[in-house]
Short mmCIF file of C-alpha atoms in Angstrom, two decimals:
data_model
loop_
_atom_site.label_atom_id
_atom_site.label_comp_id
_atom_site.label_asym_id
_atom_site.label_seq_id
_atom_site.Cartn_x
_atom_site.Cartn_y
_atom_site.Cartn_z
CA UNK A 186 99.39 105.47 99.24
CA UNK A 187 102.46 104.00 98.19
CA UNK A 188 103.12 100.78 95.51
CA UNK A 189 105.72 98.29 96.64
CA UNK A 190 106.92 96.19 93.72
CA UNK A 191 108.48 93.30 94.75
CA UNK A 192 109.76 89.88 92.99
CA UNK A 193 107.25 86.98 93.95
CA UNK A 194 110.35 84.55 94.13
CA UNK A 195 113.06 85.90 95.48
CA UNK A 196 111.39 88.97 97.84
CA UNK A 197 113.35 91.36 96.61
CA UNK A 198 112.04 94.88 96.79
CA UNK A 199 112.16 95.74 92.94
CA UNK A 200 110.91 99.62 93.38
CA UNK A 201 108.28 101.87 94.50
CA UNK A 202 105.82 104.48 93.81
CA UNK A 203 105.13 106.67 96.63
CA UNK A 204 102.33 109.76 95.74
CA UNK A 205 99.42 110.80 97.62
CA UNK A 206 96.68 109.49 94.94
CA UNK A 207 97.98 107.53 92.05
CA UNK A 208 95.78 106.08 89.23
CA UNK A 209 96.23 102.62 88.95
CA UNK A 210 95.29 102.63 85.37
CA UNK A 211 98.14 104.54 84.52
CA UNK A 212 99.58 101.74 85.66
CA UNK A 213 97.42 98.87 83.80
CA UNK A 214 96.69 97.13 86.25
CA UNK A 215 92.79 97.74 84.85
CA UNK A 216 94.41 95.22 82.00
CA UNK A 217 94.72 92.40 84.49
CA UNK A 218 91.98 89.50 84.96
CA UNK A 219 90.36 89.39 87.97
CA UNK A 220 92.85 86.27 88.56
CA UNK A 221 95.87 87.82 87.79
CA UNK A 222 94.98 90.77 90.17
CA UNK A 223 94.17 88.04 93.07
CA UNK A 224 97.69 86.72 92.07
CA UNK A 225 99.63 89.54 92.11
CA UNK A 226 98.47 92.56 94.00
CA UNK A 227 97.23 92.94 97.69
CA UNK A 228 97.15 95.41 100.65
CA UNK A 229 99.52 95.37 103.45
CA UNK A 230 98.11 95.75 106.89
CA UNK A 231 99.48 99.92 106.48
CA UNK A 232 97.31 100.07 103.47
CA UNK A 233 100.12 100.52 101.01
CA UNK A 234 99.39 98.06 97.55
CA UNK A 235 101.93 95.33 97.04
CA UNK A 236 102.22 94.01 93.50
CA UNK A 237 104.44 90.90 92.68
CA UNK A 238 106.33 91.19 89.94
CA UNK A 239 110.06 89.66 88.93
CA UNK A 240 113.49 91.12 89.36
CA UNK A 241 115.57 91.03 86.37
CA UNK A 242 117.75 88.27 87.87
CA UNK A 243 114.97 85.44 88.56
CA UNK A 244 113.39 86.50 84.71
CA UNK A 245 117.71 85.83 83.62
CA UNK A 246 116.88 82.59 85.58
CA UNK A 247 113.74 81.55 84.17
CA UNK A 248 114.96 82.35 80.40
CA UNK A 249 118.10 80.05 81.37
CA UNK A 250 116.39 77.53 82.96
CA UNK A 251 112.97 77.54 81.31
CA UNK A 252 111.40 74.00 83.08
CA UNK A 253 111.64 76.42 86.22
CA UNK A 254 108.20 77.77 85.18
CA UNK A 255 106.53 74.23 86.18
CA UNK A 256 107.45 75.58 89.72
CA UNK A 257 105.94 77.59 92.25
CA UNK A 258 109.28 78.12 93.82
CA UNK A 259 112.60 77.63 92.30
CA UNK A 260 114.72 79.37 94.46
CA UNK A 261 115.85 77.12 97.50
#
């Protein structure tokens, strides 16, 4: 299975983990309410998990331009 990590608002692929069996609670994701796992992880139609995270430059943003967080999208 492979882990895509990607930024939820700007797409960009952030990195991946690509083993044959990985244990997701090495990767805390067993830390995560149920809603936060809805939010931010599903399966692609290959089977491989996506997890949305944030790239360094939208968190830069979002520090800069903190009423961004009202938003579901701030990039245009």
């Amino acid at each position: 299975m492979t882990i895509y990590y990607d930024c939820r608002h700007c797409g960009q692929r952030i990195g991946k983990l690509d083993q044959k069996e990985i244990d997701v609670s090495l990767l805390g994701f067993d830390q995560l309410t149920n809603k936060d796992l809805t939010d931010m992880i599903y399966y692609d139609q290959d089977g491989n998990m996506r997890v949305k995270s944030i790239c360094e430059n939208c968190q830069r943003t979002l520090e800069q331009h903190p009423n961004y967080h009202e938003l579901d999208f701030f990039l245009q």
